[in-house]
PDB file of C-alpha atoms (C1' of nucleotides) in Angstrom:
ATOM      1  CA  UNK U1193       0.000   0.000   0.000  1.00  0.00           C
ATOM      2  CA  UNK U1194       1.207   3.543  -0.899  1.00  0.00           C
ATOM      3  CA  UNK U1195       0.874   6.659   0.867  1.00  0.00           C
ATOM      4  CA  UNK U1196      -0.142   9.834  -0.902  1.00  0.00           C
ATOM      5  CA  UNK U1197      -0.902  13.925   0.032  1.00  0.00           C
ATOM      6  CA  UNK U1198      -3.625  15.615  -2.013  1.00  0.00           C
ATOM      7  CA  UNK U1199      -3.762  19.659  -1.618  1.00  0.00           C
ATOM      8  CA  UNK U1200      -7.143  21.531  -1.663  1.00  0.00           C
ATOM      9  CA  UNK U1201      -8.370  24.890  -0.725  1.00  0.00           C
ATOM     10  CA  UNK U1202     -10.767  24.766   2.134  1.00  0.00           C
ATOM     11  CA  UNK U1203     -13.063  27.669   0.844  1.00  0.00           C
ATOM     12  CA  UNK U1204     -13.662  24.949  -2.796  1.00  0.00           C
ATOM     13  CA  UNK U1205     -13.556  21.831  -0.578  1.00  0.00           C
ATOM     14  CA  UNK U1206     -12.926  20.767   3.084  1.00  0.00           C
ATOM     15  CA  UNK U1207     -12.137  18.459   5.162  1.00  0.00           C
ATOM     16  CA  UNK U1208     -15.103  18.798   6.508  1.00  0.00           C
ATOM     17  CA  UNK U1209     -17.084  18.923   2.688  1.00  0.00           C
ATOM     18  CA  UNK U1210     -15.690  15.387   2.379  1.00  0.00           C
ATOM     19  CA  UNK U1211     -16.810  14.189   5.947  1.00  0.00           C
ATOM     20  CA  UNK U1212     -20.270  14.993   5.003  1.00  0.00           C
ATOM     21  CA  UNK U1213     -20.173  13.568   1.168  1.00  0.00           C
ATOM     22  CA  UNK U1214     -18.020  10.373   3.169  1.00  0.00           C
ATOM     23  CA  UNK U1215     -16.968   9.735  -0.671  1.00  0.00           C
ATOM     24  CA  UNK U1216     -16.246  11.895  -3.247  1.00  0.00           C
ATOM     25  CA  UNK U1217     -14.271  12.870  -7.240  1.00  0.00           C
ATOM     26  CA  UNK U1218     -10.998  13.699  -6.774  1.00  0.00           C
ATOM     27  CA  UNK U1219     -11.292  16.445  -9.707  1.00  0.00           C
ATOM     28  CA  UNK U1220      -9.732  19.367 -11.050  1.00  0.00           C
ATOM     29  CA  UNK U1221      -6.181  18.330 -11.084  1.00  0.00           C
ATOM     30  CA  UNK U1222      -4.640  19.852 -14.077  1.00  0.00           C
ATOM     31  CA  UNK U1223      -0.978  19.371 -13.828  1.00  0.00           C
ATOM     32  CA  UNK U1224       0.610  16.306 -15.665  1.00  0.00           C
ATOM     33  CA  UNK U1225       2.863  15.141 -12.721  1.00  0.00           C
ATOM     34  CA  UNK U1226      -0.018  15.374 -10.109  1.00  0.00           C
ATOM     35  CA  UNK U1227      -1.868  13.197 -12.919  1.00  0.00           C
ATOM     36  CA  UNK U1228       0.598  11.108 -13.112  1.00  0.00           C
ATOM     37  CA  UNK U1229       0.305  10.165  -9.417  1.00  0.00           C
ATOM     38  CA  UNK U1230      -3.056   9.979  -9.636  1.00  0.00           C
ATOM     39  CA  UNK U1231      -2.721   7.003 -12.269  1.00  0.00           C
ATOM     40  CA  UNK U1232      -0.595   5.371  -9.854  1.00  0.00           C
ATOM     41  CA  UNK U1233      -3.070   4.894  -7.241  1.00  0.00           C
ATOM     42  CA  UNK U1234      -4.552   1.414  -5.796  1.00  0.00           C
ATOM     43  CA  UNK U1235      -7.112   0.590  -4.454  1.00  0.00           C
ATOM     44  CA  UNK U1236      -6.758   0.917  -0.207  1.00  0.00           C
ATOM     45  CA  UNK U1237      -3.714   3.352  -0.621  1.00  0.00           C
ATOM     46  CA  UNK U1238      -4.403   5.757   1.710  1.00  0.00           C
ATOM     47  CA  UNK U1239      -3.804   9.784   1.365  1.00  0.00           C
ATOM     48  CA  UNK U1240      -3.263  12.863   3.588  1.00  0.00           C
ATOM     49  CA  UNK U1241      -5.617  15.846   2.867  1.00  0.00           C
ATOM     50  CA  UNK U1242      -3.665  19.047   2.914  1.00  0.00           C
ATOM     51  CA  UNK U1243      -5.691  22.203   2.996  1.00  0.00           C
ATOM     52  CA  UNK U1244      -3.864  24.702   1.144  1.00  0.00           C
ATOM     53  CA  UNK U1245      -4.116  28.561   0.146  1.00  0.00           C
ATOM     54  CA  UNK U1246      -5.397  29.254   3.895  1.00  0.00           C
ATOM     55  CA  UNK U1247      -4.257  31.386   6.385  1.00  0.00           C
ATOM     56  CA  UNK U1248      -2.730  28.260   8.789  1.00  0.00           C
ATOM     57  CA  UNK U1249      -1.801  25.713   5.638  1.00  0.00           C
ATOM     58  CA  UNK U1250      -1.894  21.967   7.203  1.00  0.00           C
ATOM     59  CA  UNK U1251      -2.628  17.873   7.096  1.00  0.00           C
ATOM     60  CA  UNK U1252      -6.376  17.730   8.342  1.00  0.00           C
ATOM     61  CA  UNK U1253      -7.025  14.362   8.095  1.00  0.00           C
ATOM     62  CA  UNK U1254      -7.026  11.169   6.134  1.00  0.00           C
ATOM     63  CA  UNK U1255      -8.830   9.635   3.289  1.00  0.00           C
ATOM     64  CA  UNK U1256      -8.687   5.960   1.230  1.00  0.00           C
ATOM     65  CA  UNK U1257      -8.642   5.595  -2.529  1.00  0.00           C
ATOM     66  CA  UNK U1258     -11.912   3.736  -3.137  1.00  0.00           C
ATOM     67  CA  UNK U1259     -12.057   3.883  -7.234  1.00  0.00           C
ATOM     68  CA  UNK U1260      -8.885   3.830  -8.892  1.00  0.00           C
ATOM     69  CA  UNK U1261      -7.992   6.567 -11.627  1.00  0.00           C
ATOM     70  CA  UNK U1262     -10.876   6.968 -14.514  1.00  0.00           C
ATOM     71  CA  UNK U1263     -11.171  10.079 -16.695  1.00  0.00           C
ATOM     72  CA  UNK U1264     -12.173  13.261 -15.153  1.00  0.00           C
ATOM     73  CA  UNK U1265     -15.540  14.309 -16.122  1.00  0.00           C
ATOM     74  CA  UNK U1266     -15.251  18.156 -15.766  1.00  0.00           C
ATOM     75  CA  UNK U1267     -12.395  17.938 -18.522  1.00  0.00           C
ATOM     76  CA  UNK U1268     -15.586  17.325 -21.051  1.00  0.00           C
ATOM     77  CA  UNK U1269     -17.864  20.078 -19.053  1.00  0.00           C
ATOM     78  CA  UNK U1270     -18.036  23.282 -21.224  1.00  0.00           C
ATOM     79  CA  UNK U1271     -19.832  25.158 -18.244  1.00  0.00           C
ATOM     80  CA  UNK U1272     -16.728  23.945 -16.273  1.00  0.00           C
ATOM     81  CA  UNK U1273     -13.663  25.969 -14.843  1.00  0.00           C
ATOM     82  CA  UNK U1274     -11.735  22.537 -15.416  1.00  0.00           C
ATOM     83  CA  UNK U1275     -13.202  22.458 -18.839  1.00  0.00           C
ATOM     84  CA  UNK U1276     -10.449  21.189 -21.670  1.00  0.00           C
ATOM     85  CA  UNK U1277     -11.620  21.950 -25.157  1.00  0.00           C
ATOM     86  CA  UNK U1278      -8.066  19.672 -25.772  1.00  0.00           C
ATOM     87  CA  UNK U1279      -9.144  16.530 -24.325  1.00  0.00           C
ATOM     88  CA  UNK U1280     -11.353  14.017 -26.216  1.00  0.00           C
ATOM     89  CA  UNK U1281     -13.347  11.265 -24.731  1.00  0.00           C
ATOM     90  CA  UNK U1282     -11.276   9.014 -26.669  1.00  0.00           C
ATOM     91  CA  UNK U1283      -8.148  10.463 -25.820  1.00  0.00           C
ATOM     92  CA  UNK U1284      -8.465  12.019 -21.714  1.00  0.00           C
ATOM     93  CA  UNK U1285      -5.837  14.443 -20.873  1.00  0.00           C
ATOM     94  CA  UNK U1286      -6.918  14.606 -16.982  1.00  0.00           C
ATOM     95  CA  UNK U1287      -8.100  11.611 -14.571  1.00  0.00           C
ATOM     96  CA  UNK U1288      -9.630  11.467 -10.757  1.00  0.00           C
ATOM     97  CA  UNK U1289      -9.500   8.796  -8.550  1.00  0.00           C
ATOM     98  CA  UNK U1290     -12.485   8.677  -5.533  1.00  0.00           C
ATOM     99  CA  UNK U1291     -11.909   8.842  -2.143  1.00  0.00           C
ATOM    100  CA  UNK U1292     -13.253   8.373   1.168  1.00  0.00           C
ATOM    101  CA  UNK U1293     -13.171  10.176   4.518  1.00  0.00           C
ATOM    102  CA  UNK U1294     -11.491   8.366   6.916  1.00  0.00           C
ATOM    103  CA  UNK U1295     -10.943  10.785   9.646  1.00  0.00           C
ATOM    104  CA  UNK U1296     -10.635  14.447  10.696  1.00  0.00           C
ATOM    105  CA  UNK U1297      -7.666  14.728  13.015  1.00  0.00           C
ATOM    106  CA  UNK U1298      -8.060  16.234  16.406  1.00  0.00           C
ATOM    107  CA  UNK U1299      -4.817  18.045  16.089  1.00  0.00           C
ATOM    108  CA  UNK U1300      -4.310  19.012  12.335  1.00  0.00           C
ATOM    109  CA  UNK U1301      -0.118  19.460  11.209  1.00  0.00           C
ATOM    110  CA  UNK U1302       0.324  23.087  10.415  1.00  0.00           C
ATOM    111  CA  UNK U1303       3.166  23.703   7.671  1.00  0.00           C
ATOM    112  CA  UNK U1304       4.764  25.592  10.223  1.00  0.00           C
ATOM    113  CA  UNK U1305       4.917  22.496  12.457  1.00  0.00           C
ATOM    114  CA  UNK U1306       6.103  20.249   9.388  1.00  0.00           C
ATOM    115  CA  UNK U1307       8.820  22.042   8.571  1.00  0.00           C
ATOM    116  CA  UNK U1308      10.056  22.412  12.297  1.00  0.00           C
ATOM    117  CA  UNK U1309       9.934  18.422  12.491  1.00  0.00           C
ATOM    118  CA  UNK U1310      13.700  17.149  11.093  1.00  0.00           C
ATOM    119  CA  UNK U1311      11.423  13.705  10.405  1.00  0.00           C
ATOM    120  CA  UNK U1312       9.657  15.824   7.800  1.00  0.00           C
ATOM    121  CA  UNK U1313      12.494  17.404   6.244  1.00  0.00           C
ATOM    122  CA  UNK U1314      12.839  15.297   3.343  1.00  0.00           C
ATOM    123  CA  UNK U1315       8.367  15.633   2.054  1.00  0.00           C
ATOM    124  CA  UNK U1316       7.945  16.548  -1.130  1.00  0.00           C
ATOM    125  CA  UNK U1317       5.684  19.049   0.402  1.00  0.00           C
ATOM    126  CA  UNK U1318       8.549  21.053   1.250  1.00  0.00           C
ATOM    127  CA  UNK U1319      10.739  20.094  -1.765  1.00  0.00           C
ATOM    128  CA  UNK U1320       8.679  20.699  -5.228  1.00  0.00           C
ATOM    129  CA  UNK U1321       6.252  23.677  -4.231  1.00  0.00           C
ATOM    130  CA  UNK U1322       2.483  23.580  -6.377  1.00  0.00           C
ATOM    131  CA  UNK U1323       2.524  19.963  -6.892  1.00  0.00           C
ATOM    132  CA  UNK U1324      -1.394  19.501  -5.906  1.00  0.00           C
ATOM    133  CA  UNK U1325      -0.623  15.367  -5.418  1.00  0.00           C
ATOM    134  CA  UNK U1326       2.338  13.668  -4.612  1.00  0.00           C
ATOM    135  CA  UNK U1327       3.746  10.551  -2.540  1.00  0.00           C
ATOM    136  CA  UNK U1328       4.362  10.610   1.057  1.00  0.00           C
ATOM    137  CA  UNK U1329       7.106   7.835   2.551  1.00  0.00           C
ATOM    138  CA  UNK U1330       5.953   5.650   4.834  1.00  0.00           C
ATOM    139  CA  UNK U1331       8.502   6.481   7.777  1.00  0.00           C
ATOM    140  CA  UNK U1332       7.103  10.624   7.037  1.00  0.00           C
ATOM    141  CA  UNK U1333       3.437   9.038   7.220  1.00  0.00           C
ATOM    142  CA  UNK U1334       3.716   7.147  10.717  1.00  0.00           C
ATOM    143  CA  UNK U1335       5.273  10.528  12.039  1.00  0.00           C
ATOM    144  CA  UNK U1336       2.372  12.615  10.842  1.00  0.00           C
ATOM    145  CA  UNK U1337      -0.213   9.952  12.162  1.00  0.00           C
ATOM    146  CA  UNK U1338       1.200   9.747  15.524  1.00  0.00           C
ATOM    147  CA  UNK U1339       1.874  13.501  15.733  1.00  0.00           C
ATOM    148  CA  UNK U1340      -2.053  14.575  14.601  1.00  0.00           C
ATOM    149  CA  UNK U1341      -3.783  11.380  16.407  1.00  0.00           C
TER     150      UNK U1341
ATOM    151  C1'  DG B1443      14.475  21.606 -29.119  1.00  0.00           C
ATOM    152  C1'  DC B1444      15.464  26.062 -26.990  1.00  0.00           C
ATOM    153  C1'  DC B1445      13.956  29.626 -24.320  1.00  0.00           C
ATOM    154  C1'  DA B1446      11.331  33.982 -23.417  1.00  0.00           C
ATOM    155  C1'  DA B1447       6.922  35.272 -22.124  1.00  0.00           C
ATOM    156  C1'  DC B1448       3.210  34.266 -19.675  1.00  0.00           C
ATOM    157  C1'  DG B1449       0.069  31.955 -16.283  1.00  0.00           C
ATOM    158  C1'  DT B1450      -0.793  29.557 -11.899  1.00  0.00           C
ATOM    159  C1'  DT B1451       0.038  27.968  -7.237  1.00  0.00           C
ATOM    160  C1'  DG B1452       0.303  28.874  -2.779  1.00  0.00           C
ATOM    161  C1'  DG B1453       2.902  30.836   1.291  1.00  0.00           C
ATOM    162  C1'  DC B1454       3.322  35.003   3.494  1.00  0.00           C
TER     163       DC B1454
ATOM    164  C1'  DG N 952      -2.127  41.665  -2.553  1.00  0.00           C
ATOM    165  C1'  DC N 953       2.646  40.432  -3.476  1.00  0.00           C
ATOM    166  C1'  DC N 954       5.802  37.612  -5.494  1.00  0.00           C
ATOM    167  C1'  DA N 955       8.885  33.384  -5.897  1.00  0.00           C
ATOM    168  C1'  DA N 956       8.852  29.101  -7.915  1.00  0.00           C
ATOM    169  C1'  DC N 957       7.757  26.549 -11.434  1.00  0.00           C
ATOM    170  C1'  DG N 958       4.766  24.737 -15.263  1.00  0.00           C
ATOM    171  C1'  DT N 959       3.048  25.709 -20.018  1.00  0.00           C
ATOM    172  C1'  DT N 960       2.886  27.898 -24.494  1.00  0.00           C
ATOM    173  C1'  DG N 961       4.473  29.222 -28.742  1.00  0.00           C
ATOM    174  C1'  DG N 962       7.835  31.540 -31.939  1.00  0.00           C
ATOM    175  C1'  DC N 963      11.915  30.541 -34.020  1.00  0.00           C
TER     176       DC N 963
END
DNA sequence: GCCAACGTTGGC
DNA sequence: GCCAACGTTGGC
């Protein structure tokens, strides 16, 4: 099983939006290395939801890959702000996986905390800024879980 | 295929 | 709102 962090601004969807629709799309994501993550998703792997664009950035929580990656539907949406007049059904440029809420943690991981935390040093988070998906290790993923828990 | 111009992300 | 980092576009 792999470990994953998705970003998202609160004020389009929450933590808390995804507790209440317990599964949802994983859309939007229009950069071809966070698609390229995406794709790489399995079943059960399990992913850290970042909320990003806010005024305390942090990991809020956990969610499970429930569908593996299919084609995006918003790509195809002309009344869409994801909308891709390049992408053909035939041919998808963008893909979403779904997920489900797991849990909300008690004591969410601010940015500020990560990068005090010399376990943390090394997440991609802090390495390759505006990548909306990416892997987490497994070592950085027990931290966070026993840290926010 | 290079690279300048431009657009977007996201922390501050 | 600013702006650094970085991805994308398009002329050559």
């Amino acid at each position: 099983m792999r470990f994953w962090l998705m970003k998202s601004e609160p004020e389009t969807f929450a933590i808390e939006d995804l507790r209440r629709k317990k599964v949802s799309g994983w859309d939007g994501v229009r950069n071809y290395a966070a698609r390229n993550f995406l794709r790489e998703m399995k079943l059960g792997d399990q992913a850290l939801f970042y909320h990003s664009s806010t005024k305390a950035p942090a990991i809020v929580g956990v969610m499970e890959v429930v569908r593996e990656a299919y084609p995006d539907p918003s790509q195809f949406d002309r009344r869409s702000e994801y909308y891709d007049r390049g992408s053909t059904r035939d041919a998808p440029r963008w893909f979403q996986v779904d997920v489900r809420f797991v849990r909300a943690f008690p004591r969410p991981l601010t940015l500020e905390a990560i990068k005090q935390a010399p376990a943390l040093r090394e997440m991609v988070l802090l390495k390759r800024g505006r990548l909306s998906v990416q892997p987490v290790r497994s070592s950085e993923w027990a931290y966070i879980l026993k840290s926010c828990l």
